[in-house]
Tab-separated table of C-alpha atoms in Angstrom:
chain	number	residue	atom	x	y	z
A	11	MET	CA	-37.776	349.939	-11.859
A	12	ALA	CA	-34.104	350.306	-10.881
A	13	GLU	CA	-32.029	347.147	-10.349
A	14	GLN	CA	-31.345	348.043	-6.724
A	15	ASP	CA	-35.100	347.888	-6.040
A	16	TYR	CA	-34.961	344.110	-6.488
A	17	TYR	CA	-33.627	341.935	-3.690
A	18	LEU	CA	-33.462	338.902	-6.002
A	19	GLU	CA	-32.820	338.677	-9.732
A	20	MET	CA	-32.617	335.368	-11.586
A	21	ARG	CA	-31.411	336.200	-15.096
A	22	SER	CA	-31.876	333.905	-18.119
A	23	ILE	CA	-31.941	330.676	-16.094
A	24	SER	CA	-31.929	327.492	-18.219
A	25	LYS	CA	-32.074	323.851	-17.150
A	26	GLU	CA	-32.359	320.625	-19.138
A	27	PHE	CA	-33.092	317.049	-18.081
A	28	PRO	CA	-32.832	314.053	-20.436
A	29	GLY	CA	-35.481	314.637	-23.090
A	30	VAL	CA	-36.947	317.710	-21.361
A	31	LYS	CA	-36.039	321.416	-21.465
A	32	ALA	CA	-37.383	322.356	-18.047
A	33	LEU	CA	-36.305	326.040	-18.072
A	34	ASP	CA	-35.642	328.207	-21.094
A	35	GLN	CA	-34.024	331.613	-20.393
A	36	VAL	CA	-36.285	332.408	-17.404
A	37	THR	CA	-35.896	335.747	-15.602
A	38	LEU	CA	-37.445	336.486	-12.199
A	39	GLN	CA	-37.190	339.762	-10.248
A	40	VAL	CA	-38.432	339.949	-6.657
A	41	ARG	CA	-38.787	343.074	-4.493
A	42	PRO	CA	-38.179	343.043	-0.714
A	43	GLY	CA	-41.254	343.071	1.522
A	44	THR	CA	-43.551	341.637	-1.170
A	45	VAL	CA	-45.327	338.402	-1.997
A	46	HIS	CA	-44.361	337.369	-5.517
A	47	ALA	CA	-46.668	334.650	-6.872
A	48	LEU	CA	-45.108	332.169	-9.297
A	49	MET	CA	-47.800	330.467	-11.348
A	50	GLY	CA	-48.157	327.992	-14.184
A	51	GLU	CA	-49.481	324.548	-15.006
A	52	ASN	CA	-47.776	321.448	-13.627
A	53	GLY	CA	-44.604	321.011	-15.643
A	54	ALA	CA	-44.319	324.748	-16.379
A	55	GLY	CA	-40.993	324.855	-14.501
A	56	LYS	CA	-41.927	326.691	-11.286
A	57	SER	CA	-40.484	324.167	-8.820
A	58	THR	CA	-37.430	323.585	-11.026
A	59	LEU	CA	-36.691	327.321	-11.039
A	60	MET	CA	-36.946	327.449	-7.251
A	61	LYS	CA	-34.719	324.388	-6.879
A	62	CYS	CA	-32.121	326.232	-8.951
A	63	LEU	CA	-32.441	329.168	-6.546
A	64	PHE	CA	-32.103	326.887	-3.516
A	65	GLY	CA	-29.059	325.014	-4.843
A	66	ILE	CA	-30.792	321.657	-5.352
A	67	TYR	CA	-30.259	321.903	-9.118
A	68	LYS	CA	-27.345	323.579	-10.871
A	69	PRO	CA	-28.614	325.716	-13.784
A	70	ASP	CA	-27.163	324.986	-17.224
A	71	GLY	CA	-27.121	328.723	-17.882
A	72	GLY	CA	-27.995	332.069	-16.316
A	73	GLU	CA	-27.037	334.098	-13.255
A	74	ILE	CA	-28.437	334.883	-9.795
A	75	TYR	CA	-28.081	338.310	-8.171
A	76	LEU	CA	-28.851	339.152	-4.529
A	77	ASN	CA	-28.992	342.866	-3.675
A	78	GLY	CA	-27.412	343.566	-7.046
A	79	LYS	CA	-24.433	341.279	-6.365
A	80	LYS	CA	-23.832	338.193	-8.505
A	81	THR	CA	-24.083	335.144	-6.242
A	82	GLU	CA	-23.232	331.506	-6.928
A	83	ILE	CA	-25.485	329.014	-5.139
A	84	LEU	CA	-24.141	325.472	-5.418
A	85	SER	CA	-26.014	323.839	-2.534
A	86	SER	CA	-28.843	324.308	-0.057
A	87	SER	CA	-26.217	325.339	2.509
A	88	ASP	CA	-25.143	328.151	0.157
A	89	ALA	CA	-28.771	329.235	-0.195
A	90	LEU	CA	-29.365	329.299	3.562
A	91	ALA	CA	-26.082	331.167	4.122
A	92	ASN	CA	-27.305	333.771	1.622
A	93	GLY	CA	-30.635	334.237	3.415
A	94	ILE	CA	-32.826	331.974	1.255
A	95	SER	CA	-35.038	329.267	2.774
A	96	MET	CA	-37.641	327.044	1.155
A	97	ILE	CA	-40.800	325.190	2.170
A	98	HIS	CA	-40.945	322.276	-0.251
A	99	GLN	CA	-44.134	320.998	-1.856
A	100	GLU	CA	-43.469	317.441	-0.690
A	101	LEU	CA	-43.013	317.035	3.062
A	102	HIS	CA	-40.114	314.881	4.249
A	103	PRO	CA	-40.146	314.966	8.059
A	104	ILE	CA	-38.247	312.543	10.273
A	105	PRO	CA	-41.269	310.816	11.849
A	106	PHE	CA	-39.453	309.085	14.727
A	107	ARG	CA	-37.897	312.297	16.083
A	108	ASP	CA	-39.646	315.096	17.931
A	109	VAL	CA	-40.782	318.476	16.627
A	110	MET	CA	-37.820	320.512	17.878
A	111	GLU	CA	-35.257	318.076	16.440
A	112	ASN	CA	-36.973	318.312	13.047
A	113	ILE	CA	-36.802	322.122	13.172
A	114	TRP	CA	-33.162	322.476	14.305
A	115	LEU	CA	-31.725	319.482	12.448
A	116	GLY	CA	-28.144	320.221	11.384
A	117	ARG	CA	-27.834	323.211	13.714
A	118	PHE	CA	-28.575	321.845	17.186
A	119	PRO	CA	-27.527	324.166	20.044
A	120	MET	CA	-24.520	322.619	21.776
A	121	LYS	CA	-22.980	322.936	25.218
A	122	GLY	CA	-19.799	321.683	26.811
A	123	ILE	CA	-16.090	322.419	26.508
A	124	GLY	CA	-13.730	321.649	23.613
A	125	PRO	CA	-14.356	318.201	22.136
A	126	PHE	CA	-16.719	317.323	24.991
A	127	LYS	CA	-19.864	318.894	23.544
A	128	PHE	CA	-23.382	317.559	23.384
A	129	VAL	CA	-26.822	318.759	22.338
A	130	ASP	CA	-28.378	321.327	24.673
A	131	HIS	CA	-31.956	319.995	24.676
A	132	SER	CA	-33.127	322.586	27.205
A	133	LYS	CA	-32.059	325.478	24.976
A	134	MET	CA	-33.513	323.764	21.910
A	135	TYR	CA	-36.837	323.363	23.764
A	136	ARG	CA	-36.835	327.062	24.794
A	137	ASP	CA	-35.868	328.248	21.294
A	138	THR	CA	-38.689	326.188	19.791
A	139	GLU	CA	-41.173	327.550	22.339
A	140	ASP	CA	-40.082	331.113	21.494
A	141	LEU	CA	-40.433	330.414	17.760
A	142	PHE	CA	-43.904	328.902	18.196
A	143	LYS	CA	-44.951	331.806	20.395
A	144	GLN	CA	-43.804	334.251	17.717
A	145	LEU	CA	-45.777	332.351	15.065
A	146	ASP	CA	-48.737	331.490	17.332
A	147	ILE	CA	-48.328	327.744	16.735
A	148	ASP	CA	-49.909	325.516	19.374
A	149	LEU	CA	-47.535	322.520	19.523
A	150	LYS	CA	-45.300	321.012	22.207
A	151	PRO	CA	-41.638	320.970	21.082
A	152	ASP	CA	-41.118	317.388	22.335
A	153	THR	CA	-44.099	315.880	20.452
A	154	LEU	CA	-43.195	312.970	18.182
A	155	VAL	CA	-43.667	314.130	14.572
A	156	GLY	CA	-44.977	310.728	13.464
A	157	LYS	CA	-48.074	311.280	15.629
A	158	LEU	CA	-49.016	314.568	13.934
A	159	SER	CA	-51.420	315.235	11.082
A	160	VAL	CA	-50.156	316.361	7.670
A	161	SER	CA	-51.405	319.888	8.372
A	162	LYS	CA	-49.411	320.084	11.641
A	163	ILE	CA	-46.284	318.832	9.857
A	164	GLN	CA	-46.814	321.580	7.270
A	165	SER	CA	-46.912	324.112	10.135
A	166	ILE	CA	-43.585	322.742	11.407
A	167	GLU	CA	-42.034	323.220	7.944
A	168	ILE	CA	-43.256	326.821	7.894
A	169	ALA	CA	-41.763	327.430	11.359
A	170	LYS	CA	-38.480	325.835	10.258
A	171	ALA	CA	-38.228	328.150	7.232
A	172	VAL	CA	-38.909	331.221	9.398
A	173	SER	CA	-36.326	330.087	11.993
A	174	PHE	CA	-33.470	330.740	9.543
A	175	ASN	CA	-34.273	334.489	9.645
A	176	SER	CA	-34.086	334.480	5.845
A	177	ARG	CA	-34.604	337.490	3.595
A	178	ILE	CA	-36.283	335.318	0.943
A	179	ILE	CA	-38.666	332.464	1.738
A	180	VAL	CA	-39.919	330.201	-1.054
A	181	MET	CA	-43.306	328.626	-0.276
A	182	ASP	CA	-44.147	325.817	-2.715
A	183	GLU	CA	-47.848	324.883	-2.307
A	184	PRO	CA	-47.753	325.698	1.452
A	185	THR	CA	-51.530	325.432	1.962
A	186	SER	CA	-52.128	322.116	0.161
A	187	SER	CA	-52.532	320.288	3.497
A	188	LEU	CA	-53.861	323.111	5.684
A	189	THR	CA	-57.359	323.674	7.029
A	190	GLY	CA	-59.144	326.986	6.464
A	191	VAL	CA	-58.166	328.219	9.938
A	192	GLU	CA	-54.535	327.199	9.374
A	193	VAL	CA	-54.485	329.008	6.010
A	194	GLU	CA	-55.589	332.232	7.727
A	195	HIS	CA	-52.851	331.661	10.311
A	196	LEU	CA	-50.259	331.306	7.529
A	197	PHE	CA	-51.462	334.528	5.917
A	198	ARG	CA	-50.954	336.359	9.239
A	199	ILE	CA	-47.384	335.029	9.363
A	200	ILE	CA	-46.823	336.198	5.775
A	201	ARG	CA	-48.095	339.699	6.589
A	202	ASP	CA	-45.708	339.894	9.572
A	203	LEU	CA	-42.785	338.741	7.424
A	204	LYS	CA	-43.601	341.309	4.730
A	205	ALA	CA	-43.628	344.054	7.372
A	206	LYS	CA	-40.063	343.019	8.271
A	207	GLY	CA	-38.944	343.345	4.643
A	208	VAL	CA	-38.893	339.612	3.881
A	209	ALA	CA	-39.670	338.636	0.280
A	210	ILE	CA	-42.001	335.665	-0.208
A	211	ILE	CA	-42.028	333.655	-3.448
A	212	TYR	CA	-45.383	331.902	-3.351
A	213	ILE	CA	-46.320	328.944	-5.570
A	214	SER	CA	-49.961	327.849	-5.507
A	215	HIS	CA	-52.719	326.664	-7.849
A	216	LYS	CA	-55.354	328.309	-5.648
A	217	MET	CA	-56.400	331.466	-7.475
A	218	GLU	CA	-58.250	332.987	-4.517
A	219	GLU	CA	-55.074	332.832	-2.415
A	220	ILE	CA	-52.922	334.360	-5.139
A	221	LEU	CA	-55.244	337.295	-5.748
A	222	ARG	CA	-55.663	337.874	-2.028
A	223	ILE	CA	-52.070	337.961	-0.787
A	224	SER	CA	-49.819	338.680	-3.788
A	225	ASP	CA	-48.194	341.938	-4.856
A	226	ASP	CA	-46.730	340.649	-8.131
A	227	VAL	CA	-47.581	337.643	-10.319
A	228	THR	CA	-45.169	335.883	-12.687
A	229	ILE	CA	-46.670	333.266	-15.004
A	230	MET	CA	-44.691	330.447	-16.634
A	231	ARG	CA	-45.644	328.048	-19.393
A	232	ASP	CA	-43.620	325.137	-20.841
A	233	GLY	CA	-40.416	326.231	-19.104
A	234	LYS	CA	-40.646	329.841	-20.265
A	235	LYS	CA	-41.641	333.062	-18.555
A	236	ILE	CA	-44.841	334.506	-20.044
A	237	GLY	CA	-44.683	337.741	-18.047
A	238	THR	CA	-44.952	339.548	-14.702
A	239	TRP	CA	-47.919	341.744	-13.684
A	240	PRO	CA	-49.113	343.609	-10.575
A	241	ALA	CA	-51.548	341.275	-8.786
A	242	ALA	CA	-54.098	344.112	-8.583
A	243	GLU	CA	-54.426	344.023	-12.382
A	244	MET	CA	-55.096	340.266	-12.564
A	245	THR	CA	-58.305	338.221	-12.440
A	246	THR	CA	-58.814	334.466	-12.156
A	247	ASP	CA	-59.831	334.198	-15.833
A	248	LEU	CA	-56.843	336.263	-16.955
A	249	ILE	CA	-54.399	334.162	-14.948
A	250	ILE	CA	-55.874	330.913	-16.288
A	251	SER	CA	-55.788	332.075	-19.903
A	252	LYS	CA	-52.115	333.115	-19.584
A	253	MET	CA	-51.234	329.858	-17.813
A	254	VAL	CA	-52.812	327.518	-20.351
A	255	GLY	CA	-52.440	329.751	-23.423
A	256	ARG	CA	-56.141	329.672	-24.167
A	257	ASP	CA	-59.448	330.713	-22.641
A	258	LEU	CA	-60.747	328.067	-20.267
A	259	THR	CA	-64.405	329.011	-20.164
A	260	HIS	CA	-65.626	325.674	-18.798
A	261	ARG	CA	-63.942	324.411	-15.643
A	262	PHE	CA	-65.760	321.064	-15.819
A	263	PRO	CA	-66.594	318.837	-18.786
A	264	GLU	CA	-70.171	318.216	-19.817
A	265	ARG	CA	-71.365	314.925	-18.396
A	266	ASP	CA	-73.955	312.662	-19.957
A	267	ASN	CA	-73.555	309.637	-17.701
A	268	VAL	CA	-76.828	308.034	-16.617
A	269	PRO	CA	-76.657	306.320	-13.194
A	270	GLY	CA	-78.241	302.875	-13.271
A	271	ASP	CA	-78.879	300.104	-10.757
A	272	VAL	CA	-77.304	300.000	-7.307
A	273	ILE	CA	-73.887	298.309	-7.511
A	274	LEU	CA	-72.592	298.828	-3.946
A	275	GLN	CA	-74.395	299.115	-0.615
A	276	ALA	CA	-72.696	300.094	2.632
A	277	HIS	CA	-74.730	299.588	5.804
A	278	ASP	CA	-73.791	300.971	9.249
A	279	LEU	CA	-70.030	300.906	8.606
A	280	THR	CA	-68.172	301.508	11.875
A	281	SER	CA	-64.440	301.502	12.601
A	282	PRO	CA	-63.064	299.642	15.645
A	283	VAL	CA	-61.655	301.042	18.908
A	284	ASP	CA	-61.564	304.784	18.206
A	285	LYS	CA	-64.706	304.616	16.028
A	286	SER	CA	-63.305	307.282	13.735
A	287	PHE	CA	-66.422	306.765	11.612
A	288	LYS	CA	-69.677	305.309	12.875
A	289	ASN	CA	-72.910	303.945	11.361
A	290	VAL	CA	-72.223	305.222	7.852
A	291	SER	CA	-74.713	303.953	5.241
A	292	PHE	CA	-74.970	304.783	1.542
A	293	GLU	CA	-75.537	303.337	-1.932
A	294	LEU	CA	-73.535	303.707	-5.140
A	295	ARG	CA	-75.089	303.227	-8.576
A	296	LYS	CA	-73.605	301.967	-11.823
A	297	GLY	CA	-72.200	304.881	-13.824
A	298	GLU	CA	-72.586	307.317	-10.919
A	299	ILE	CA	-70.119	309.839	-9.482
A	300	LEU	CA	-70.779	310.021	-5.737
A	301	GLY	CA	-68.872	312.909	-4.177
A	302	ILE	CA	-67.927	312.897	-0.494
A	303	GLY	CA	-67.553	316.304	1.158
A	304	GLY	CA	-66.592	317.377	4.667
A	305	LEU	CA	-64.029	319.279	6.673
A	306	VAL	CA	-60.606	318.008	7.783
A	307	GLY	CA	-61.260	315.319	10.405
A	308	ALA	CA	-64.539	314.173	8.824
A	309	GLN	CA	-62.964	310.684	8.393
A	310	ARG	CA	-63.684	310.474	4.668
A	311	THR	CA	-60.306	308.926	3.818
A	312	GLU	CA	-60.640	306.424	6.657
A	313	LEU	CA	-64.042	305.358	5.303
A	314	ILE	CA	-62.911	304.582	1.759
A	315	GLU	CA	-59.719	302.943	3.027
A	316	ALA	CA	-61.998	300.598	4.976
A	317	LEU	CA	-63.955	299.906	1.776
A	318	PHE	CA	-60.655	298.956	0.137
A	319	GLY	CA	-59.555	296.681	2.991
A	320	LEU	CA	-56.830	298.959	4.350
A	321	ARG	CA	-58.693	299.446	7.648
A	322	GLU	CA	-60.762	297.126	9.783
A	323	LEU	CA	-64.491	297.399	10.381
A	324	SER	CA	-65.958	296.573	13.775
A	325	ALA	CA	-69.535	296.635	12.506
A	326	GLY	CA	-71.564	297.038	9.358
A	327	SER	CA	-71.722	295.254	6.019
A	328	ILE	CA	-70.781	295.807	2.378
A	329	SER	CA	-72.779	294.368	-0.514
A	330	ILE	CA	-71.755	294.334	-4.174
A	331	HIS	CA	-74.372	293.431	-6.770
A	332	GLY	CA	-76.715	292.562	-3.908
A	333	LYS	CA	-74.376	290.011	-2.280
A	334	LYS	CA	-72.607	290.611	1.032
A	335	VAL	CA	-68.835	290.534	0.730
A	336	LYS	CA	-65.973	290.427	3.212
A	337	ILE	CA	-63.153	292.819	2.318
A	338	LYS	CA	-60.229	292.313	4.673
A	339	SER	CA	-57.387	293.355	2.370
A	340	PRO	CA	-56.740	295.311	-0.829
A	341	LYS	CA	-56.423	291.957	-2.611
A	342	ASP	CA	-60.019	291.159	-1.586
A	343	ALA	CA	-61.135	294.606	-2.751
A	344	MET	CA	-59.493	294.166	-6.164
A	345	LYS	CA	-61.121	290.746	-6.507
A	346	TYR	CA	-64.514	292.443	-6.126
A	347	GLY	CA	-63.655	295.085	-8.720
A	348	LEU	CA	-62.526	298.005	-6.516
A	349	ALA	CA	-59.571	300.337	-7.128
A	350	LEU	CA	-58.197	303.109	-4.864
A	351	LEU	CA	-56.389	306.267	-5.912
A	352	THR	CA	-54.868	307.497	-2.636
A	353	GLU	CA	-54.744	311.087	-1.361
A	354	GLU	CA	-50.964	311.299	-0.912
A	355	ARG	CA	-49.701	310.662	-4.443
A	356	ARG	CA	-45.988	310.699	-3.598
A	357	THR	CA	-46.247	308.916	-0.240
A	358	THR	CA	-48.704	306.101	-0.999
A	359	GLY	CA	-49.090	306.216	-4.780
A	360	ILE	CA	-46.011	306.324	-6.963
A	361	PHE	CA	-42.802	304.318	-6.759
A	362	PRO	CA	-40.529	307.294	-7.497
A	363	VAL	CA	-37.408	305.380	-8.545
A	364	LEU	CA	-39.311	303.128	-10.971
A	365	SER	CA	-40.236	303.982	-14.549
A	366	VAL	CA	-43.586	305.245	-15.792
A	367	HIS	CA	-44.149	301.819	-17.341
A	368	GLU	CA	-43.412	299.880	-14.125
A	369	ASN	CA	-45.616	302.206	-12.076
A	370	GLY	CA	-48.480	301.627	-14.501
A	371	ALA	CA	-48.157	297.835	-14.513
A	372	ILE	CA	-47.454	297.101	-10.865
A	373	ALA	CA	-51.046	296.487	-9.667
A	374	ASN	CA	-51.740	294.087	-12.516
A	375	LEU	CA	-48.758	291.720	-12.552
A	376	ASP	CA	-50.919	288.596	-12.053
A	377	ARG	CA	-52.539	289.318	-15.420
A	378	TYR	CA	-49.165	289.130	-17.175
A	379	MET	CA	-47.946	285.941	-15.491
A	380	THR	CA	-47.264	282.946	-17.760
A	381	PRO	CA	-47.964	279.331	-16.743
A	382	TYR	CA	-44.233	279.092	-16.007
A	383	LEU	CA	-44.478	281.865	-13.380
A	384	LEU	CA	-42.640	284.301	-15.609
A	385	LEU	CA	-43.855	287.724	-16.696
A	386	ASN	CA	-45.002	288.138	-20.283
A	387	GLU	CA	-42.957	291.308	-20.704
A	388	LYS	CA	-44.244	292.084	-24.196
A	389	LYS	CA	-47.907	291.912	-23.159
A	390	LYS	CA	-47.169	293.926	-20.016
A	391	GLN	CA	-45.446	296.705	-21.915
A	392	THR	CA	-47.975	296.803	-24.744
A	393	GLU	CA	-51.068	297.065	-22.512
A	394	THR	CA	-49.480	299.492	-20.039
A	395	ASN	CA	-48.086	301.787	-22.721
A	396	LYS	CA	-51.437	301.795	-24.541
A	397	MET	CA	-53.323	302.855	-21.380
A	398	ILE	CA	-50.754	305.534	-20.499
A	399	GLU	CA	-51.022	306.933	-24.039
A	400	LYS	CA	-54.828	306.736	-23.940
A	401	LEU	CA	-54.827	309.072	-20.926
A	402	ARG	CA	-52.607	311.510	-22.885
A	403	THR	CA	-49.783	311.319	-20.348
A	404	LYS	CA	-46.899	313.690	-21.101
A	405	THR	CA	-43.627	311.823	-20.658
A	406	PRO	CA	-40.430	311.626	-22.769
A	407	ASN	CA	-41.051	307.851	-22.904
A	408	THR	CA	-42.448	305.162	-20.596
A	409	LYS	CA	-38.940	304.249	-19.457
A	410	ALA	CA	-38.552	307.684	-17.807
A	411	LEU	CA	-38.643	307.760	-13.999
A	412	ILE	CA	-42.104	308.750	-12.769
A	413	MET	CA	-40.525	311.103	-10.197
A	414	ASN	CA	-39.515	313.393	-13.072
A	415	LEU	CA	-43.101	313.866	-14.297
A	416	SER	CA	-45.395	316.688	-13.232
A	417	GLY	CA	-48.057	315.985	-10.599
A	418	GLY	CA	-50.868	315.842	-13.150
A	419	ASN	CA	-49.031	313.324	-15.299
A	420	GLN	CA	-48.094	311.215	-12.270
A	421	GLN	CA	-51.790	311.126	-11.418
A	422	LYS	CA	-52.614	309.927	-14.951
A	423	VAL	CA	-50.114	307.075	-14.582
A	424	LEU	CA	-51.768	306.055	-11.296
A	425	LEU	CA	-55.187	306.134	-12.990
A	426	ALA	CA	-53.752	303.992	-15.794
A	427	ARG	CA	-52.446	301.555	-13.159
A	428	TRP	CA	-55.914	300.998	-11.744
A	429	LEU	CA	-57.795	301.032	-15.044
A	430	LEU	CA	-55.605	298.141	-16.198
A	431	THR	CA	-57.156	296.051	-13.397
A	432	GLU	CA	-60.545	296.639	-15.099
A	433	PRO	CA	-62.365	297.813	-11.949
A	434	GLU	CA	-66.090	298.402	-11.642
A	435	ILE	CA	-65.740	300.842	-8.752
A	436	LEU	CA	-63.092	303.556	-8.473
A	437	LEU	CA	-62.375	305.188	-5.109
A	438	LEU	CA	-60.696	308.557	-5.773
A	439	ASP	CA	-59.294	310.435	-2.764
A	440	GLU	CA	-58.606	314.099	-3.673
A	441	PRO	CA	-57.820	313.159	-7.310
A	442	THR	CA	-56.757	316.692	-8.335
A	443	ARG	CA	-54.858	317.766	-5.232
A	444	GLY	CA	-51.783	319.830	-6.140
A	445	ILE	CA	-52.674	319.803	-9.845
A	446	ASP	CA	-53.037	322.904	-12.026
A	447	VAL	CA	-56.259	324.002	-13.733
A	448	GLY	CA	-55.369	322.625	-17.176
A	449	ALA	CA	-54.418	319.188	-15.836
A	450	LYS	CA	-57.490	319.232	-13.564
A	451	PHE	CA	-59.761	319.562	-16.587
A	452	GLU	CA	-58.058	316.558	-18.183
A	453	ILE	CA	-58.533	314.482	-14.998
A	454	TYR	CA	-62.179	315.610	-14.819
A	455	SER	CA	-62.691	314.555	-18.451
A	456	ILE	CA	-61.225	311.111	-17.705
A	457	ILE	CA	-63.526	310.705	-14.670
A	458	ALA	CA	-66.588	311.827	-16.675
A	459	ASP	CA	-65.692	309.420	-19.483
A	460	LEU	CA	-65.323	306.536	-17.023
A	461	ALA	CA	-68.787	307.261	-15.593
A	462	ARG	CA	-70.152	307.366	-19.157
A	463	GLN	CA	-68.683	303.893	-19.697
A	464	GLY	CA	-70.588	302.636	-16.649
A	465	LYS	CA	-67.798	302.764	-14.064
A	466	SER	CA	-68.998	303.729	-10.579
A	467	ILE	CA	-66.946	306.396	-8.820
A	468	ILE	CA	-66.664	307.589	-5.230
A	469	MET	CA	-64.722	310.870	-5.180
A	470	ILE	CA	-63.521	312.632	-2.031
A	471	SER	CA	-62.835	316.317	-2.578
A	472	SER	CA	-62.166	319.292	-0.315
A	473	GLU	CA	-62.816	321.719	-3.178
A	474	MET	CA	-66.435	322.844	-3.264
A	475	PRO	CA	-66.520	323.744	-6.988
A	476	GLU	CA	-65.121	320.294	-7.793
A	477	LEU	CA	-67.749	318.513	-5.708
A	478	LEU	CA	-70.575	320.560	-7.205
A	479	GLY	CA	-69.219	320.433	-10.755
A	480	MET	CA	-68.541	316.683	-10.917
A	481	SER	CA	-70.949	314.840	-8.600
A	482	ASP	CA	-74.312	313.256	-9.365
A	483	ARG	CA	-74.904	313.083	-5.609
A	484	ILE	CA	-72.873	314.404	-2.673
A	485	MET	CA	-72.560	312.604	0.666
A	486	VAL	CA	-71.446	314.923	3.461
A	487	MET	CA	-69.589	313.721	6.547
A	488	SER	CA	-68.870	315.427	9.872
A	489	GLU	CA	-66.681	313.974	12.625
A	490	GLY	CA	-67.079	310.434	11.284
A	491	LYS	CA	-70.845	310.613	10.794
A	492	MET	CA	-72.824	310.822	7.560
A	493	THR	CA	-74.904	314.006	7.879
A	494	GLY	CA	-76.709	314.032	4.548
A	495	ILE	CA	-76.809	313.064	0.884
A	496	LEU	CA	-77.567	315.845	-1.596
A	497	ASP	CA	-78.543	315.880	-5.256
A	498	GLY	CA	-75.622	317.257	-7.270
A	499	GLU	CA	-77.902	319.438	-9.393
A	500	THR	CA	-79.483	321.296	-6.475
A	501	ALA	CA	-76.716	321.207	-3.825
A	502	SER	CA	-75.044	324.456	-2.786
A	503	GLU	CA	-71.844	325.375	-0.943
A	504	GLU	CA	-73.924	326.699	1.966
A	505	THR	CA	-75.840	323.428	2.337
A	506	ILE	CA	-72.659	321.346	2.185
A	507	MET	CA	-70.903	323.546	4.759
A	508	ARG	CA	-73.874	323.441	7.108
A	509	LEU	CA	-73.883	319.620	7.004
A	510	ALA	CA	-70.065	319.442	7.247
A	511	ALA	CA	-70.075	321.527	10.438
A	512	GLN	CA	-73.013	319.734	12.047
A	513	HIS	CA	-70.914	317.861	14.611
């Protein structure tokens, strides 16, 4: 294909961080009016490559060409000026400002004369309405962003990227927080953009999406480009084998855990005021993996946060080992042997500016306290490092900042954090969200091993194969109500969906 057929060419891009070669001579060529999927395991270098394109990182080597012309991009402003916009994987809205201010931040329409200018809120409101009408987004421009769901905030980020009228839009995991209906809506927007000649660089771990909407697929592994293929020639198995460098015939590990006696009983759990969940009852057995399925809005997260003392209960009771317990705070929950891996890893999980070691130890500091109220640093480091290594966490060393690790390895550090507290019951909220297939299998293996050791696990998942492949039993919720409990061996996607849509 002739050079002029490519709108974007990134030639031999290299980037190093301390102890890590993130990109090694990577070349990417993108045609106008196409969706170019960029795939690879966590840590393969996909997001780093895109941050080099968007001016967040300066490459150590290589060149960028737009329409055949060599272009230097030193900042995000340079990228936007050259027709490149990006929807980042991690959302960073300004929660205490409204929707339209979040969209037009840094480029507010102004009115007035000379130095006496001020923001033209009326025009900004109309421009936002026009943008939302174009994209068929049902939101009021003056709604406070802090009151919106994660999926709505994702929609705002998509609208913001489109508002720049860019010729290239990078979408990094754009559907990770979207419902099925919202995903279809995004795909309609993508089709409209393609028809206008816009090039989309699409990063996702969801194979079905990639095969459905992509024209070209580039696969990366360990900071290197493996190759580029027409999407029509690819299959899920082929993509996975090229991503991980081996055939991944089994998506889930074999499990030989044997659930034992009941360890936890929840009876008629009900949340106060809004009653987001109501009269939910279930049992959890020793060594059991209890999956919780449901659609967005089923109140699954709210339920397990209540179990962990992060939310109040207006009614109902919790028993552990047959004795009723009062859990009014996470400290109470930890005292009774509970641990919670939260859904939003970066928002409510990691401390990004702390090291891997400090992130692993932080929930267990009482254990390392000496009689003189000082930390036994040697014991803390030894135990934390041993657990992090046991989970085969890839990191240059435990002093490295956790923010520089891939999503899968961050998740392993968070698991290490909670395992150091020696819990009996692990509450896992979307434990593999935003993690690639290879890292998912490692997380699954850890979960299966914990169940084999007799740990009891409650696992929320929005991925049907994950629920069916990992759960001994599956509890389904709909609009805050428990609609059924299914045997993991005989459950089907159809049965789960029917129960999930019941209310």
